[in-house]
Coordinates of N, CA and C and ligand atoms in Angstrom, one line a residue:
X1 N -59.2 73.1 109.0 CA -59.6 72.2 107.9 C -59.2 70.8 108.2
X2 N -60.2 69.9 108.1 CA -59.8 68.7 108.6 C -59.1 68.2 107.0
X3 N -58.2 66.8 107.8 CA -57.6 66.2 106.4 C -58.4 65.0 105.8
X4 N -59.0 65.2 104.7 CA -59.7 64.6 103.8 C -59.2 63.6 103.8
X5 N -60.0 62.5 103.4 CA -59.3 60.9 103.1 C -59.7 60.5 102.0
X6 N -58.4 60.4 100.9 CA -59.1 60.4 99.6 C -59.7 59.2 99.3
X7 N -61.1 59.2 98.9 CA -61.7 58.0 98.5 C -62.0 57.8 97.2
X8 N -62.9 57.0 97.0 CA -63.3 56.3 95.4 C -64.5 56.2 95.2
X9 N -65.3 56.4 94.5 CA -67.0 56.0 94.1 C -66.9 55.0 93.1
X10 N -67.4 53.9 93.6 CA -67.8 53.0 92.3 C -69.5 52.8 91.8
X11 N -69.8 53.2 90.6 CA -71.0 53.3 90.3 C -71.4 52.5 89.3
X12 N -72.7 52.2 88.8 CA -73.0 51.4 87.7 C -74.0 52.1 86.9
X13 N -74.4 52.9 87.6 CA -76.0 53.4 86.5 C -75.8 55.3 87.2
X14 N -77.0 55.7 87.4 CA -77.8 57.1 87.3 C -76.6 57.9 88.2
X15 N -76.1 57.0 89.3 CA -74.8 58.4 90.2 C -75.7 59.4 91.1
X16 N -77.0 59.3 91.4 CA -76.8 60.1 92.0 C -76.6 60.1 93.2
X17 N -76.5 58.8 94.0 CA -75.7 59.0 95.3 C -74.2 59.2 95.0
X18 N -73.7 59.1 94.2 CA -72.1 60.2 93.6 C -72.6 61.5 94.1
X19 N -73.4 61.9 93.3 CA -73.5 63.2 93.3 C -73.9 63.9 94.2
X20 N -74.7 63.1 95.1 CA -75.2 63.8 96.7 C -73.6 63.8 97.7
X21 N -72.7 62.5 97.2 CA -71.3 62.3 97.9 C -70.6 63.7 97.4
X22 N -70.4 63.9 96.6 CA -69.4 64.9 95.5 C -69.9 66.2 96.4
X23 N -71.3 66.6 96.2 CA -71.6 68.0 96.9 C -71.4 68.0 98.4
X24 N -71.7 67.1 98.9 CA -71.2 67.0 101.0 C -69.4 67.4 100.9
X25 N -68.7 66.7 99.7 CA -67.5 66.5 100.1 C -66.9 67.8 100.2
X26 N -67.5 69.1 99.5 CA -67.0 70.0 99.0 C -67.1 71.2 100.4
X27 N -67.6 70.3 101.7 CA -67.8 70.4 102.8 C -66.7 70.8 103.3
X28 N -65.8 71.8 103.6 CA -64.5 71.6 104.5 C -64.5 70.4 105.5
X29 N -65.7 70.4 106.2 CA -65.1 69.4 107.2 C -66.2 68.1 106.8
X30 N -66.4 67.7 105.7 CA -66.8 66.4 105.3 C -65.3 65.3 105.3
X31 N -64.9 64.7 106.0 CA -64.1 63.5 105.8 C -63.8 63.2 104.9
X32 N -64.3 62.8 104.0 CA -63.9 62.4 102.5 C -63.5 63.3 101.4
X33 N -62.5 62.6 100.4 CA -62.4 64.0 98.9 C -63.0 63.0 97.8
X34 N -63.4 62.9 96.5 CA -63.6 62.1 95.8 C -62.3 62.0 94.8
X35 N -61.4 61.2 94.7 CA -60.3 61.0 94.2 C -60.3 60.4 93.1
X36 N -61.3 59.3 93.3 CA -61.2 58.9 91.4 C -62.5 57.4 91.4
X37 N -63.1 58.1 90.5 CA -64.8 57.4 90.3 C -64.5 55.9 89.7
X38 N -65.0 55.3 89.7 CA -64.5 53.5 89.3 C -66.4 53.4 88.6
X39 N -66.5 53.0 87.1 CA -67.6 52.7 86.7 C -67.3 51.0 86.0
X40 N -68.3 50.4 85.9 CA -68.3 48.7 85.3 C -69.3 49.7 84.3
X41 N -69.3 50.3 84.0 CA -70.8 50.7 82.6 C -69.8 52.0 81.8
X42 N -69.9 51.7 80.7 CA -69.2 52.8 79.8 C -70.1 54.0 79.7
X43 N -71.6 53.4 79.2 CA -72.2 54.4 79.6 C -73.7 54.7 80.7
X44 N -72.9 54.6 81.9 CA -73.4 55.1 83.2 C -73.3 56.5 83.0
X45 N -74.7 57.1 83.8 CA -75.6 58.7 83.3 C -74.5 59.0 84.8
X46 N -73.9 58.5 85.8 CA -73.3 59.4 86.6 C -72.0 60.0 86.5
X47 N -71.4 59.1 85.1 CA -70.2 59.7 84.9 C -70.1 61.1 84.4
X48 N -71.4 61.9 83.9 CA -71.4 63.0 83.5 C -70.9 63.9 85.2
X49 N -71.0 63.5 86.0 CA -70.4 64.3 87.4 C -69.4 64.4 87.5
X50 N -68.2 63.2 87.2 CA -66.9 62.9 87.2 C -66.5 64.3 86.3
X51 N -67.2 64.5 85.2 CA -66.9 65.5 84.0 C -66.9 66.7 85.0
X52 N -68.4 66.5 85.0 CA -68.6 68.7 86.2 C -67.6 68.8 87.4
X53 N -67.5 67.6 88.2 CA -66.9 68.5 89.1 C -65.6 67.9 88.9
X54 N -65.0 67.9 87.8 CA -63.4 67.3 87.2 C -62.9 66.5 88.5
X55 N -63.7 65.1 88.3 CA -62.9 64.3 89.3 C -62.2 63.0 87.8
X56 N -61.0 62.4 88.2 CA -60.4 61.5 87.4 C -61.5 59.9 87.8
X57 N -62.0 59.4 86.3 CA -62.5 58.5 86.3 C -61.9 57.1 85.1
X58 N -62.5 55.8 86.2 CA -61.9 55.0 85.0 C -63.2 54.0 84.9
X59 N -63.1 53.4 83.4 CA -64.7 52.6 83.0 C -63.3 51.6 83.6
X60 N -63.8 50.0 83.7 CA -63.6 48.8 83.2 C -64.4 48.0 83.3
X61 N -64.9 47.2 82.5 CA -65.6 46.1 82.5 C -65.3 44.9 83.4
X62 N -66.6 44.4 84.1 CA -66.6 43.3 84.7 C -66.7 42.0 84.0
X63 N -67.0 42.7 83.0 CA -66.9 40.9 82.2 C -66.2 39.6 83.1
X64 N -65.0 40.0 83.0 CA -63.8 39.3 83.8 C -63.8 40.0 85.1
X65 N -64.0 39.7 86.0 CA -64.3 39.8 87.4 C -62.8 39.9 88.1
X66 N -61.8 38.7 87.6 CA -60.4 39.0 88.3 C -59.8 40.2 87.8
X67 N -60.3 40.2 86.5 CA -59.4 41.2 85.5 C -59.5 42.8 86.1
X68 N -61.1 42.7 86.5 CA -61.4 44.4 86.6 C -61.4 44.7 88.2
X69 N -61.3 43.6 89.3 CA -60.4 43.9 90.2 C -58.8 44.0 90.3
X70 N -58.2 43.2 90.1 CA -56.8 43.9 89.4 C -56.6 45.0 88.5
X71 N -57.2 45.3 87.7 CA -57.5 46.9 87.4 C -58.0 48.2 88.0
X72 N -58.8 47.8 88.9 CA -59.3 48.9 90.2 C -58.3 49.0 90.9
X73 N -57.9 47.6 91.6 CA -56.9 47.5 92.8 C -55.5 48.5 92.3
X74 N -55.2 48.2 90.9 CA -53.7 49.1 90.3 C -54.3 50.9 90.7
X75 N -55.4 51.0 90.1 CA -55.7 52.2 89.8 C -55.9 52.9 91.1
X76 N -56.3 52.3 91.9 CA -56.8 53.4 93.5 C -55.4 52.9 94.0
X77 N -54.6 51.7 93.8 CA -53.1 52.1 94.7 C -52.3 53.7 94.1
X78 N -52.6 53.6 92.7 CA -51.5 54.4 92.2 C -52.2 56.2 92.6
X79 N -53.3 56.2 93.0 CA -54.3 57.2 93.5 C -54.4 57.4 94.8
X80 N -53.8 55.9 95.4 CA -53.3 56.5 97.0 C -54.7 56.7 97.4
X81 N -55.9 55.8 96.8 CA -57.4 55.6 97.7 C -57.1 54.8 98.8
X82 N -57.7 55.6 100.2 CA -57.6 54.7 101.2 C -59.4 54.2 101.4
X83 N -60.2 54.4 100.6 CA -61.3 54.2 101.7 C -62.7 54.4 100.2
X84 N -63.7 53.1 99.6 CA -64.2 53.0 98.7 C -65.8 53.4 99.4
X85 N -66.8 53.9 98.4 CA -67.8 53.9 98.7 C -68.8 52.9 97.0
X86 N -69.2 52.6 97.5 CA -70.3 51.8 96.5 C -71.5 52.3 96.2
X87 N -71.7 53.0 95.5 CA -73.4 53.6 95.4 C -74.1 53.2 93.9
X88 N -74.9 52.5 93.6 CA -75.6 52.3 93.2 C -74.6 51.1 92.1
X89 N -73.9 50.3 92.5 CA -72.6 49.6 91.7 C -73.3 48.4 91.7
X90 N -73.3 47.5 90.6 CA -74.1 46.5 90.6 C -73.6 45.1 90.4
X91 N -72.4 45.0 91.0 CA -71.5 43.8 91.0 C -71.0 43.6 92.6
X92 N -70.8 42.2 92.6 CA -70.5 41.8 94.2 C -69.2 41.5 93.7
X93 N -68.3 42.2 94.9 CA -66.7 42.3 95.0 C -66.5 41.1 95.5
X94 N -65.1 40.3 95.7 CA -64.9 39.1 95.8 C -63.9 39.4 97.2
X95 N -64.0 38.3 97.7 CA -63.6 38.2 99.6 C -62.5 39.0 99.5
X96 N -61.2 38.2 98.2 CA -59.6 39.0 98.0 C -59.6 40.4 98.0
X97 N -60.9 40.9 97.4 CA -60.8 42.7 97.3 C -61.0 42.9 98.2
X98 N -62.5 42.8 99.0 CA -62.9 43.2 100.2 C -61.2 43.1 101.6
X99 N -61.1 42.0 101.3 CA -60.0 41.9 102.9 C -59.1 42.8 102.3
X100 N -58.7 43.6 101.1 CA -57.6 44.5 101.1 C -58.1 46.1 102.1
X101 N -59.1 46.4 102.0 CA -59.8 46.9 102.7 C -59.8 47.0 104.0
X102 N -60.6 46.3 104.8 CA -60.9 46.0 105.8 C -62.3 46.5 105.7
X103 N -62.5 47.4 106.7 CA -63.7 48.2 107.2 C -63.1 49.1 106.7
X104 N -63.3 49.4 105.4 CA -62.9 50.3 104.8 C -63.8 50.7 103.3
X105 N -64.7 49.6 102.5 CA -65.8 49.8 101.8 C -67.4 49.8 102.5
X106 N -67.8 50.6 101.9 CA -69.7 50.6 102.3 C -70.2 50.9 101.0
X107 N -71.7 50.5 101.5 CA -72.5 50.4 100.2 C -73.8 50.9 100.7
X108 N -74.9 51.4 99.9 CA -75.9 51.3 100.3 C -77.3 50.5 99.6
X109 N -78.2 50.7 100.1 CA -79.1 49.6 99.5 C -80.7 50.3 99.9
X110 N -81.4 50.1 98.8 CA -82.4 50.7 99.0 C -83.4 49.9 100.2
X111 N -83.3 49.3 101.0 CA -84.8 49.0 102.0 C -83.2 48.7 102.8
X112 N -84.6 48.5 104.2 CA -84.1 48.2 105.5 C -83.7 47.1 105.7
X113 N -82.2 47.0 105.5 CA -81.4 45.6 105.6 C -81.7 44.8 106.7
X114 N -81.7 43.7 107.2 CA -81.6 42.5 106.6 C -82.6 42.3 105.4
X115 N -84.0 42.9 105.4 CA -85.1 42.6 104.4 C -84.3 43.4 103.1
X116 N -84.7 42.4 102.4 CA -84.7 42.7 100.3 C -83.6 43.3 100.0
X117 N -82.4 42.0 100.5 CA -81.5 42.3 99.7 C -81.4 41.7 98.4
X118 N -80.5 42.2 97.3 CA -80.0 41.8 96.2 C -81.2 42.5 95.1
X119 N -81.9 42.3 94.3 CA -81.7 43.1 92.8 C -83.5 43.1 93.3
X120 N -84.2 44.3 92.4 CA -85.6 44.5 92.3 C -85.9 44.7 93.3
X121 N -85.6 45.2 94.6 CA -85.9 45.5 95.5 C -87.5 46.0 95.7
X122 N -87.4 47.3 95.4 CA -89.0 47.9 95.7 C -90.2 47.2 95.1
X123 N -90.2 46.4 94.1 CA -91.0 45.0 93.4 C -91.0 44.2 94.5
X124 N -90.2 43.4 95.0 CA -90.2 42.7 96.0 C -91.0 43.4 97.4
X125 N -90.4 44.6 98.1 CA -91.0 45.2 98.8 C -92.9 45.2 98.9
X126 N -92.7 46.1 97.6 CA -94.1 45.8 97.2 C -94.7 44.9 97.3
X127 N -94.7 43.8 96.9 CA -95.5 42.8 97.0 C -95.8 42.2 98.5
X128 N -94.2 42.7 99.0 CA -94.6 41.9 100.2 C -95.9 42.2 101.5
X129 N -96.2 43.6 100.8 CA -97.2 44.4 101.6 C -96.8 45.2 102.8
X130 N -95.5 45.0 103.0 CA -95.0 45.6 104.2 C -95.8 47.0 104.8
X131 N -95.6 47.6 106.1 CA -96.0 48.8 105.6 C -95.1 50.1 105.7
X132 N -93.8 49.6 106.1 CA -92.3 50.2 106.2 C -91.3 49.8 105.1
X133 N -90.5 50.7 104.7 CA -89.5 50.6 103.7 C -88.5 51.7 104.1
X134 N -87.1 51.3 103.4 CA -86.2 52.8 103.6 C -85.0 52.2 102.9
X135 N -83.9 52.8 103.3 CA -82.6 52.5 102.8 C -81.4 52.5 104.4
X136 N -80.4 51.5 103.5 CA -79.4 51.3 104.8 C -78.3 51.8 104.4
X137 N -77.1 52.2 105.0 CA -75.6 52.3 104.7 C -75.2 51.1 105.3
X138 N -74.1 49.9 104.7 CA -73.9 49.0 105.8 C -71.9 49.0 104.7
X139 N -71.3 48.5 105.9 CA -70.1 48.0 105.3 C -70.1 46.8 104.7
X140 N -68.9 46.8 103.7 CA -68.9 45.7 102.6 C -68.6 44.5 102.9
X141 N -69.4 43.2 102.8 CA -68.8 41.4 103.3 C -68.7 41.3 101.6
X142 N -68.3 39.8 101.5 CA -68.3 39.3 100.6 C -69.6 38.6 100.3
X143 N -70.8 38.5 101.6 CA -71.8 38.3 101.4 C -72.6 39.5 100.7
X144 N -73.8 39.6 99.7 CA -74.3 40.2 99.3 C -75.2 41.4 100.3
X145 N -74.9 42.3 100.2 CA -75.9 43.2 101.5 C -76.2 42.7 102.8
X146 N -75.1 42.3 103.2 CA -75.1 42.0 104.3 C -74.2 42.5 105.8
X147 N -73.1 43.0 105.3 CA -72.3 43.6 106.3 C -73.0 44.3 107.4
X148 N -72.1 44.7 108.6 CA -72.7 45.4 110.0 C -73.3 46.5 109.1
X149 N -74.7 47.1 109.6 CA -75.3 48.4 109.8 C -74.6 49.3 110.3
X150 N -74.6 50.9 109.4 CA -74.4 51.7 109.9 C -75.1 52.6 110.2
X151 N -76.1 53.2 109.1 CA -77.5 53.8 109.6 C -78.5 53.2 108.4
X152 N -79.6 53.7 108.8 CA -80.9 53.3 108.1 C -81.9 54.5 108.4
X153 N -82.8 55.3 107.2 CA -83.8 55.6 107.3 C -84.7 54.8 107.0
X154 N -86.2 55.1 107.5 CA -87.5 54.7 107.2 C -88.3 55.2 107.3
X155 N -89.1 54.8 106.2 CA -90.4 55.8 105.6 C -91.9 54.8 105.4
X156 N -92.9 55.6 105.2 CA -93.9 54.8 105.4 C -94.1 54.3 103.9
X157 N -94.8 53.2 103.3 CA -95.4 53.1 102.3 C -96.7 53.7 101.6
X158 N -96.7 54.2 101.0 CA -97.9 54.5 100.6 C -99.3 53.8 100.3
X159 N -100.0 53.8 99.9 CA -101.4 53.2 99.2 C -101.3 53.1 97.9
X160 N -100.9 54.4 97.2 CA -100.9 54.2 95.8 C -99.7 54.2 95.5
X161 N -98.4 53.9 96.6 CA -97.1 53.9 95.8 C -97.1 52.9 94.9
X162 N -96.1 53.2 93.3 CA -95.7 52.2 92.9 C -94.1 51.9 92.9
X163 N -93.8 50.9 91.7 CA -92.0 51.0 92.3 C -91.7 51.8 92.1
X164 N -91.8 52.6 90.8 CA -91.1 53.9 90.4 C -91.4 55.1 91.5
X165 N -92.3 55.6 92.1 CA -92.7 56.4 93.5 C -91.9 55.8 94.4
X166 N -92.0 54.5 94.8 CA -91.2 54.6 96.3 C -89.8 54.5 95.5
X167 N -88.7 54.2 94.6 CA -88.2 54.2 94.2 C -87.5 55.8 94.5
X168 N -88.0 56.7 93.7 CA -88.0 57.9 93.9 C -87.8 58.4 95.1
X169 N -89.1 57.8 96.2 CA -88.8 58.6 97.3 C -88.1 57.6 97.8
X170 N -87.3 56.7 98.0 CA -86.0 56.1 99.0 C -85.2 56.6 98.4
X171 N -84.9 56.9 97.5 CA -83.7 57.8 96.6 C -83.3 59.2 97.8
X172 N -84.4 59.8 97.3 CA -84.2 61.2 98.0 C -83.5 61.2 99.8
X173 N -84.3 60.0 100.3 CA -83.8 59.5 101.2 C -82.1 59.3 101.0
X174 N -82.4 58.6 100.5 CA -80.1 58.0 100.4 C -79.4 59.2 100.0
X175 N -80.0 59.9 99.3 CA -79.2 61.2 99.3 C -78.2 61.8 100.5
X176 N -79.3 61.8 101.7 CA -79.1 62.4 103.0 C -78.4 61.5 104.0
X177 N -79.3 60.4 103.3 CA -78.6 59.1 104.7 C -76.9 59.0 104.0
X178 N -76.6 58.7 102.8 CA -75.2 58.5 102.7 C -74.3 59.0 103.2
X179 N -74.4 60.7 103.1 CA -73.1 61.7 103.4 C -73.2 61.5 104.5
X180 N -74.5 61.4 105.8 CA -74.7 61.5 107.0 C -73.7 59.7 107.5
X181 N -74.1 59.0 107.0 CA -73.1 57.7 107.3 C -71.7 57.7 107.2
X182 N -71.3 58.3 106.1 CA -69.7 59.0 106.0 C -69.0 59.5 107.1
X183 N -69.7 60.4 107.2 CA -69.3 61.6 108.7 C -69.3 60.6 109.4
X184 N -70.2 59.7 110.0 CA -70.6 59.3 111.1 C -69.3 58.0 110.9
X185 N -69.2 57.1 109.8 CA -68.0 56.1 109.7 C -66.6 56.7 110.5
X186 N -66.2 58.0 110.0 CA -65.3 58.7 110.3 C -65.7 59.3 111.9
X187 N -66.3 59.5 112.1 CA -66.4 60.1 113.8 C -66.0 58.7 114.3
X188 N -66.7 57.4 114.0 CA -66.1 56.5 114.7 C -64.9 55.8 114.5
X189 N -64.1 56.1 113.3 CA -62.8 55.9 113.2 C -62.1 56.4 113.8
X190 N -62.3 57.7 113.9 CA -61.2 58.3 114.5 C -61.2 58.7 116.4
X191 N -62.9 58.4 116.7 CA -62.7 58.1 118.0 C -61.9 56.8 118.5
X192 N -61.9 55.6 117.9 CA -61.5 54.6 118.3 C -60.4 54.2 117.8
X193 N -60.1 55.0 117.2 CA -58.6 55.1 116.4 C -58.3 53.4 116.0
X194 N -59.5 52.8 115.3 CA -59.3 51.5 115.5 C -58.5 51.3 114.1
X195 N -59.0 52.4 113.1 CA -58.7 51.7 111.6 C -57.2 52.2 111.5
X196 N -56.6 51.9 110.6 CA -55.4 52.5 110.3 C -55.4 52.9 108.4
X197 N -55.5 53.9 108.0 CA -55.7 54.1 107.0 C -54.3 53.7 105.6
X198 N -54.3 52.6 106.0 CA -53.2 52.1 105.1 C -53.6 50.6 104.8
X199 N -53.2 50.2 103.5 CA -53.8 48.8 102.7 C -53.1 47.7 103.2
X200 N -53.0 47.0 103.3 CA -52.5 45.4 103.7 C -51.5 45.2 102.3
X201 N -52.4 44.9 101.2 CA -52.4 44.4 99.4 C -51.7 45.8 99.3
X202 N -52.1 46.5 98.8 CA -51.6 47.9 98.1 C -50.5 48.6 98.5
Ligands
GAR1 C1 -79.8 53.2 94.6 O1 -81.2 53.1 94.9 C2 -79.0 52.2 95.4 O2 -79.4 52.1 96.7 C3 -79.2 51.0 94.6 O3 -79.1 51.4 93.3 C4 -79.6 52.7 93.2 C5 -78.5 53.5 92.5 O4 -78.9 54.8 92.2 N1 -78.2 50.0 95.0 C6 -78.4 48.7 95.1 O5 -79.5 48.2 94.8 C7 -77.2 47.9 95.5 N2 -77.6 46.6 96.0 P1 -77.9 56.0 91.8 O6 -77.0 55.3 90.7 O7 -78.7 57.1 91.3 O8 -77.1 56.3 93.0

């Protein structure tokens, strides 16, 4: 049995890349455990997962931005999180949080990074006529979706896709690509034994 590294999910809306995370984790040899869910939405539809598979969850509001990273930051030290994932979270963390980390947060994002980052993505996409789309896992900057790549699928666009269809199907996608980025973050951590799984801050 490999040793799990307990992490965190922070979400804003639907969860279900939580929930594709949560069922990989339950993986003996998936790398990660989910230790404690972090929501900015009281009522986010993914906290009903936190409930099913009794993981410990906390709301706080971003309102205040310093406020609810010093609230996270308390909450994953005293939880002994070494290592955050971002899925579907809809706030940009600030450089101070990020550097407590290191290479230690990821996020993913529905299209093929560098293109359409930041909000309305598949609108955007759309329009632009492209005739590729997909989703990326990349690790967390303080720039908006921009951090190094770590994987990316891609899919073709359709003729009659609209946003809610390709929406749909890059979803299904991220499902697969996320867990698959996890493992793969972790096969290169521990080949290169570069990270050290302990906080700087914390
Ligand atoms: C996902 O499509 C995710 O890639 C996107 O929000 C959705 C959340 O879905 N994230 C971003 O756009 C971040 N820039 P989920 O809550 O069902 O996982």
């Amino acid at each position: 049995m490999v040793k799990k590294i307990s992490s965190s999910v922070f979400i804003s809306g639907d969860g279900s890349n939580l929930k594709s995370i949560l069922k990989n984790s339950r993986d003996y040899n998936f790398p990660i455990k989910i230790g404690l869910i972090i929501s900015n939405n009281i009522r986010a539809y993914g906290l009903k997962y936190a409930r099913k598979y009794n993981i410990p969850f906390k709301f706080y509001s971003s309102d205040n931005k310093d406020l609810f990273e010093r609230n996270c930051l308390a909450e994953l030290r005293k939880k002994r999180i070494k290592f955050l994932c971002l899925a579907g979270f809809m706030k940009k963390l600030s450089k101070k949080f990020i550097k407590n980390f290191g290479y230690k947060i990821i996020n993913i994002h529905p299209s093929l990074l560098p293109r359409f980052k930041g909000l309305n993505t598949q609108k955007r996409v759309l329009k632009s006529k492209e005739k590729y789309t997909g989703c990326t896992v990349h690790y967390v900057t303080p720039e908006l979706d921009s951090g190094k790549i770590i994987l990316q699928k891609k899919i073709l666009i359709k003729k009659n896709d609209t946003e809610n269809s390709l929406k749909k199907r890059v979803l299904i996608q991220e499902h697969k690509l996320y867990p698959k980025a996890i493992r793969l973050v972790f096969k290169w951590l521990f080949l290169k034994k570069k990270i050290y799984f302990s906080f700087r801050v914390l």
